[in-house]
């Protein structure tokens, strides 16, 4: 026990070293190496088919990797060849397919993962998790009658029943309505931070990433393109591909903004970084898209398109000048 505690302080909790896994003749993960500290919340983002889900499954121990090693603290993460039931006991993995018992209640689906020797304590734990996922009112409802979003919340509570050290979530809010998703994310990640549970989330949704993830890993074609603090990646995307995972991205000539660079002649800019000004590059307005709090404006300078935010609708065909905020 003392050796394990020492390892937790000496090393990053998750260490992936020279990982390489050939899933098929067409797709390979890695080679890649990563470290993640205890209590950190990390997003894995990238286009569909880039390897996000596969990487989560490898970390959990569902695949036998071709080469490389994975450690959680001082524990070697092993695959199906070494485990009768694949998956590591100190981790929990929530896949996109829910494994629920349809003919039992919401509370029973959670409680089945808790000890029967201490029913009172198990019930208290179930009630706590029902509050976290906002399902208290439906505790005694049969799972088969729930919506997809409600089932997803029950599955999320299941993964937390026996509190894991590492939580792996694959598109955990994909079936949940926006009005409920925002509150649920705040409650869930607050709870995980309070319990110091390390969390890795594979997601397509940038709103899952920006407000809640300490770090972000960007993947493409089975490779890690970049890994850094989430805010640093968002504010300074290293490529158009990375920036486009957060928002629309403009790739514009630096000369438009009187910027000189020998290494790169293009500037990556989000729509919110561009404004209308008396001086600047002239564009012709093509379309205005109402976004609720603002308009997303599409304009052109010659053949070059530009997207930027503006507080008002702009008339098609009108001329304006733009600059960087």
PDB file of N, CA, C and O in Angstrom, residues 64-108:
ATOM      1  N   UNK A  64      -6.179  -5.720 -26.639  1.00  0.00           N
ATOM      2  CA  UNK A  64      -4.797  -6.141 -26.423  1.00  0.00           C
ATOM      3  C   UNK A  64      -3.936  -5.334 -27.389  1.00  0.00           C
ATOM      4  O   UNK A  64      -4.021  -5.517 -28.608  1.00  0.00           O
ATOM      5  N   UNK A  65      -3.130  -4.416 -26.861  1.00  0.00           N
ATOM      6  CA  UNK A  65      -2.381  -3.518 -27.743  1.00  0.00           C
ATOM      7  C   UNK A  65      -1.266  -4.259 -28.457  1.00  0.00           C
ATOM      8  O   UNK A  65      -0.692  -5.228 -27.939  1.00  0.00           O
ATOM      9  N   UNK A  66      -0.957  -3.798 -29.668  1.00  0.00           N
ATOM     10  CA  UNK A  66       0.105  -4.410 -30.461  1.00  0.00           C
ATOM     11  C   UNK A  66       1.464  -4.151 -29.830  1.00  0.00           C
ATOM     12  O   UNK A  66       2.274  -5.065 -29.670  1.00  0.00           O
ATOM     13  N   UNK A  67       1.715  -2.901 -29.451  1.00  0.00           N
ATOM     14  CA  UNK A  67       2.972  -2.519 -28.796  1.00  0.00           C
ATOM     15  C   UNK A  67       2.700  -1.398 -27.806  1.00  0.00           C
ATOM     16  O   UNK A  67       1.709  -0.674 -27.917  1.00  0.00           O
ATOM     17  N   UNK A  68       3.623  -1.238 -26.845  1.00  0.00           N
ATOM     18  CA  UNK A  68       3.522  -0.148 -25.883  1.00  0.00           C
ATOM     19  C   UNK A  68       2.968  -0.606 -24.547  1.00  0.00           C
ATOM     20  O   UNK A  68       2.532  -1.757 -24.383  1.00  0.00           O
ATOM     21  N   UNK A  69       2.989   0.319 -23.583  1.00  0.00           N
ATOM     22  CA  UNK A  69       2.506   0.021 -22.235  1.00  0.00           C
ATOM     23  C   UNK A  69       1.616   1.149 -21.725  1.00  0.00           C
ATOM     24  O   UNK A  69       1.761   2.305 -22.132  1.00  0.00           O
ATOM     25  N   UNK A  70       0.711   0.795 -20.825  1.00  0.00           N
ATOM     26  CA  UNK A  70      -0.159   1.761 -20.162  1.00  0.00           C
ATOM     27  C   UNK A  70      -0.097   1.496 -18.668  1.00  0.00           C
ATOM     28  O   UNK A  70      -0.245   0.343 -18.224  1.00  0.00           O
ATOM     29  N   UNK A  71       0.143   2.548 -17.881  1.00  0.00           N
ATOM     30  CA  UNK A  71       0.170   2.425 -16.429  1.00  0.00           C
ATOM     31  C   UNK A  71      -0.801   3.418 -15.814  1.00  0.00           C
ATOM     32  O   UNK A  71      -0.914   4.556 -16.254  1.00  0.00           O
ATOM     33  N   UNK A  72      -1.500   2.946 -14.773  1.00  0.00           N
ATOM     34  CA  UNK A  72      -2.298   3.824 -13.926  1.00  0.00           C
ATOM     35  C   UNK A  72      -1.621   3.815 -12.559  1.00  0.00           C
ATOM     36  O   UNK A  72      -1.704   2.847 -11.822  1.00  0.00           O
ATOM     37  N   UNK A  73      -0.905   4.894 -12.236  1.00  0.00           N
ATOM     38  CA  UNK A  73      -0.049   4.866 -11.056  1.00  0.00           C
ATOM     39  C   UNK A  73       1.025   3.809 -11.265  1.00  0.00           C
ATOM     40  O   UNK A  73       1.756   3.835 -12.250  1.00  0.00           O
ATOM     41  N   UNK A  74       1.098   2.840 -10.359  1.00  0.00           N
ATOM     42  CA  UNK A  74       2.061   1.749 -10.503  1.00  0.00           C
ATOM     43  C   UNK A  74       1.409   0.483 -11.045  1.00  0.00           C
ATOM     44  O   UNK A  74       2.046  -0.575 -11.099  1.00  0.00           O
ATOM     45  N   UNK A  75       0.133   0.579 -11.456  1.00  0.00           N
ATOM     46  CA  UNK A  75      -0.593  -0.582 -11.954  1.00  0.00           C
ATOM     47  C   UNK A  75      -0.496  -0.667 -13.476  1.00  0.00           C
ATOM     48  O   UNK A  75      -0.823   0.282 -14.185  1.00  0.00           O
ATOM     49  N   UNK A  76      -0.052  -1.831 -13.948  1.00  0.00           N
ATOM     50  CA  UNK A  76       0.038  -2.050 -15.386  1.00  0.00           C
ATOM     51  C   UNK A  76      -1.354  -2.367 -15.931  1.00  0.00           C
ATOM     52  O   UNK A  76      -2.009  -3.303 -15.479  1.00  0.00           O
ATOM     53  N   UNK A  77      -1.813  -1.565 -16.895  1.00  0.00           N
ATOM     54  CA  UNK A  77      -3.112  -1.817 -17.513  1.00  0.00           C
ATOM     55  C   UNK A  77      -2.943  -2.912 -18.562  1.00  0.00           C
ATOM     56  O   UNK A  77      -2.146  -2.775 -19.488  1.00  0.00           O
ATOM     57  N   UNK A  78      -3.688  -3.997 -18.394  1.00  0.00           N
ATOM     58  CA  UNK A  78      -3.579  -5.141 -19.303  1.00  0.00           C
ATOM     59  C   UNK A  78      -4.896  -5.373 -20.023  1.00  0.00           C
ATOM     60  O   UNK A  78      -5.950  -4.876 -19.619  1.00  0.00           O
ATOM     61  N   UNK A  79      -4.829  -6.150 -21.112  1.00  0.00           N
ATOM     62  CA  UNK A  79      -5.992  -6.374 -21.960  1.00  0.00           C
ATOM     63  C   UNK A  79      -6.684  -7.692 -21.693  1.00  0.00           C
ATOM     64  O   UNK A  79      -6.469  -8.348 -20.660  1.00  0.00           O
ATOM     65  N   UNK A  80      -7.529  -8.129 -22.629  1.00  0.00           N
ATOM     66  CA  UNK A  80      -8.346  -9.335 -22.459  1.00  0.00           C
ATOM     67  C   UNK A  80      -7.538 -10.616 -22.234  1.00  0.00           C
ATOM     68  O   UNK A  80      -8.042 -11.550 -21.609  1.00  0.00           O
ATOM     69  N   UNK A  81      -6.308 -10.677 -22.738  1.00  0.00           N
ATOM     70  CA  UNK A  81      -5.504 -11.886 -22.557  1.00  0.00           C
ATOM     71  C   UNK A  81      -5.193 -12.159 -21.093  1.00  0.00           C
ATOM     72  O   UNK A  81      -4.949 -13.303 -20.701  1.00  0.00           O
ATOM     73  N   UNK A  82      -5.191 -11.094 -20.267  1.00  0.00           N
ATOM     74  CA  UNK A  82      -4.827 -11.249 -18.857  1.00  0.00           C
ATOM     75  C   UNK A  82      -6.010 -11.092 -17.911  1.00  0.00           C
ATOM     76  O   UNK A  82      -5.839 -11.213 -16.695  1.00  0.00           O
ATOM     77  N   UNK A  83      -7.192 -10.820 -18.446  1.00  0.00           N
ATOM     78  CA  UNK A  83      -8.359 -10.585 -17.589  1.00  0.00           C
ATOM     79  C   UNK A  83      -9.556 -11.363 -18.114  1.00  0.00           C
ATOM     80  O   UNK A  83      -9.952 -11.200 -19.284  1.00  0.00           O
ATOM     81  N   UNK A  84     -10.119 -12.200 -17.260  1.00  0.00           N
ATOM     82  CA  UNK A  84     -11.293 -12.976 -17.644  1.00  0.00           C
ATOM     83  C   UNK A  84     -12.440 -12.049 -18.041  1.00  0.00           C
ATOM     84  O   UNK A  84     -13.140 -12.286 -19.021  1.00  0.00           O
ATOM     85  N   UNK A  85     -12.617 -10.963 -17.263  1.00  0.00           N
ATOM     86  CA  UNK A  85     -13.574  -9.912 -17.602  1.00  0.00           C
ATOM     87  C   UNK A  85     -12.770  -8.669 -17.957  1.00  0.00           C
ATOM     88  O   UNK A  85     -12.164  -8.055 -17.088  1.00  0.00           O
ATOM     89  N   UNK A  86     -12.693  -8.307 -19.243  1.00  0.00           N
ATOM     90  CA  UNK A  86     -11.870  -7.155 -19.656  1.00  0.00           C
ATOM     91  C   UNK A  86     -12.286  -5.873 -18.950  1.00  0.00           C
ATOM     92  O   UNK A  86     -13.457  -5.666 -18.628  1.00  0.00           O
ATOM     93  N   UNK A  87     -11.288  -5.003 -18.728  1.00  0.00           N
ATOM     94  CA  UNK A  87     -11.528  -3.740 -18.028  1.00  0.00           C
ATOM     95  C   UNK A  87     -10.847  -3.763 -16.677  1.00  0.00           C
ATOM     96  O   UNK A  87     -10.800  -4.784 -16.000  1.00  0.00           O
ATOM     97  N   UNK A  88     -10.302  -2.606 -16.277  1.00  0.00           N
ATOM     98  CA  UNK A  88      -9.563  -2.524 -15.021  1.00  0.00           C
ATOM     99  C   UNK A  88     -10.492  -2.098 -13.883  1.00  0.00           C
ATOM    100  O   UNK A  88     -11.343  -1.221 -14.059  1.00  0.00           O
ATOM    101  N   UNK A  89     -10.344  -2.701 -12.696  1.00  0.00           N
ATOM    102  CA  UNK A  89     -11.299  -2.475 -11.604  1.00  0.00           C
ATOM    103  C   UNK A  89     -11.328  -1.055 -11.058  1.00  0.00           C
ATOM    104  O   UNK A  89     -12.334  -0.634 -10.491  1.00  0.00           O
ATOM    105  N   UNK A  90     -10.232  -0.304 -11.193  1.00  0.00           N
ATOM    106  CA  UNK A  90     -10.175   1.049 -10.659  1.00  0.00           C
ATOM    107  C   UNK A  90     -10.590   2.093 -11.701  1.00  0.00           C
ATOM    108  O   UNK A  90     -10.481   3.289 -11.473  1.00  0.00           O
ATOM    109  N   UNK A  91     -11.053   1.622 -12.860  1.00  0.00           N
ATOM    110  CA  UNK A  91     -11.563   2.499 -13.907  1.00  0.00           C
ATOM    111  C   UNK A  91     -13.020   2.154 -14.185  1.00  0.00           C
ATOM    112  O   UNK A  91     -13.472   1.042 -13.936  1.00  0.00           O
ATOM    113  N   UNK A  92     -13.748   3.127 -14.744  1.00  0.00           N
ATOM    114  CA  UNK A  92     -15.087   2.880 -15.256  1.00  0.00           C
ATOM    115  C   UNK A  92     -15.191   3.530 -16.633  1.00  0.00           C
ATOM    116  O   UNK A  92     -14.703   4.647 -16.833  1.00  0.00           O
ATOM    117  N   UNK A  93     -15.837   2.791 -17.540  1.00  0.00           N
ATOM    118  CA  UNK A  93     -15.969   3.249 -18.925  1.00  0.00           C
ATOM    119  C   UNK A  93     -17.437   3.302 -19.304  1.00  0.00           C
ATOM    120  O   UNK A  93     -18.164   2.308 -19.174  1.00  0.00           O
ATOM    121  N   UNK A  94     -17.901   4.467 -19.738  1.00  0.00           N
ATOM    122  CA  UNK A  94     -19.267   4.641 -20.220  1.00  0.00           C
ATOM    123  C   UNK A  94     -19.224   4.733 -21.736  1.00  0.00           C
ATOM    124  O   UNK A  94     -18.752   5.722 -22.291  1.00  0.00           O
ATOM    125  N   UNK A  95     -19.720   3.694 -22.395  1.00  0.00           N
ATOM    126  CA  UNK A  95     -19.721   3.676 -23.859  1.00  0.00           C
ATOM    127  C   UNK A  95     -20.954   4.393 -24.393  1.00  0.00           C
ATOM    128  O   UNK A  95     -21.824   4.842 -23.635  1.00  0.00           O
ATOM    129  N   UNK A  96     -21.056   4.469 -25.706  1.00  0.00           N
ATOM    130  CA  UNK A  96     -22.224   5.095 -26.321  1.00  0.00           C
ATOM    131  C   UNK A  96     -23.432   4.159 -26.330  1.00  0.00           C
ATOM    132  O   UNK A  96     -24.547   4.579 -26.627  1.00  0.00           O
ATOM    133  N   UNK A  97     -23.196   2.882 -26.020  1.00  0.00           N
ATOM    134  CA  UNK A  97     -24.280   1.901 -25.909  1.00  0.00           C
ATOM    135  C   UNK A  97     -24.509   1.597 -24.436  1.00  0.00           C
ATOM    136  O   UNK A  97     -23.608   1.131 -23.741  1.00  0.00           O
ATOM    137  N   UNK A  98     -25.709   1.850 -23.941  1.00  0.00           N
ATOM    138  CA  UNK A  98     -25.990   1.706 -22.519  1.00  0.00           C
ATOM    139  C   UNK A  98     -26.321   0.250 -22.187  1.00  0.00           C
ATOM    140  O   UNK A  98     -27.080  -0.398 -22.891  1.00  0.00           O
ATOM    141  N   UNK A  99     -25.776  -0.242 -21.099  1.00  0.00           N
ATOM    142  CA  UNK A  99     -26.052  -1.599 -20.633  1.00  0.00           C
ATOM    143  C   UNK A  99     -26.972  -1.501 -19.418  1.00  0.00           C
ATOM    144  O   UNK A  99     -26.535  -1.607 -18.269  1.00  0.00           O
ATOM    145  N   UNK A 100     -28.272  -1.315 -19.685  1.00  0.00           N
ATOM    146  CA  UNK A 100     -29.246  -1.135 -18.612  1.00  0.00           C
ATOM    147  C   UNK A 100     -30.207  -2.323 -18.566  1.00  0.00           C
ATOM    148  O   UNK A 100     -30.406  -3.021 -19.562  1.00  0.00           O
ATOM    149  N   UNK A 101     -30.805  -2.534 -17.402  1.00  0.00           N
ATOM    150  CA  UNK A 101     -31.834  -3.565 -17.242  1.00  0.00           C
ATOM    151  C   UNK A 101     -33.198  -2.903 -17.468  1.00  0.00           C
ATOM    152  O   UNK A 101     -33.674  -2.148 -16.610  1.00  0.00           O
ATOM    153  N   UNK A 102     -33.843  -3.159 -18.604  1.00  0.00           N
ATOM    154  CA  UNK A 102     -35.041  -2.397 -18.977  1.00  0.00           C
ATOM    155  C   UNK A 102     -36.258  -2.646 -18.093  1.00  0.00           C
ATOM    156  O   UNK A 102     -37.131  -1.771 -17.991  1.00  0.00           O
ATOM    157  N   UNK A 103     -36.337  -3.809 -17.462  1.00  0.00           N
ATOM    158  CA  UNK A 103     -37.552  -4.147 -16.715  1.00  0.00           C
ATOM    159  C   UNK A 103     -37.415  -3.901 -15.210  1.00  0.00           C
ATOM    160  O   UNK A 103     -38.258  -4.332 -14.435  1.00  0.00           O
ATOM    161  N   UNK A 104     -36.360  -3.230 -14.821  1.00  0.00           N
ATOM    162  CA  UNK A 104     -36.210  -2.818 -13.428  1.00  0.00           C
ATOM    163  C   UNK A 104     -36.212  -1.295 -13.354  1.00  0.00           C
ATOM    164  O   UNK A 104     -36.136  -0.604 -14.376  1.00  0.00           O
ATOM    165  N   UNK A 105     -36.275  -0.753 -12.153  1.00  0.00           N
ATOM    166  CA  UNK A 105     -36.386   0.692 -11.984  1.00  0.00           C
ATOM    167  C   UNK A 105     -35.041   1.391 -12.139  1.00  0.00           C
ATOM    168  O   UNK A 105     -33.985   0.747 -12.141  1.00  0.00           O
ATOM    169  N   UNK A 106     -35.108   2.689 -12.240  1.00  0.00           N
ATOM    170  CA  UNK A 106     -33.897   3.513 -12.319  1.00  0.00           C
ATOM    171  C   UNK A 106     -33.009   3.266 -11.102  1.00  0.00           C
ATOM    172  O   UNK A 106     -31.801   3.027 -11.225  1.00  0.00           O
ATOM    173  N   UNK A 107     -33.606   3.316  -9.905  1.00  0.00           N
ATOM    174  CA  UNK A 107     -32.829   3.118  -8.676  1.00  0.00           C
ATOM    175  C   UNK A 107     -32.217   1.727  -8.625  1.00  0.00           C
ATOM    176  O   UNK A 107     -31.060   1.558  -8.200  1.00  0.00           O
ATOM    177  N   UNK A 108     -32.943   0.713  -9.067  1.00  0.00           N
ATOM    178  CA  UNK A 108     -32.421  -0.655  -9.052  1.00  0.00           C
ATOM    179  C   UNK A 108     -31.254  -0.825 -10.010  1.00  0.00           C
ATOM    180  O   UNK A 108     -30.320  -1.589  -9.742  1.00  0.00           O
TER     181      UNK A 108
END
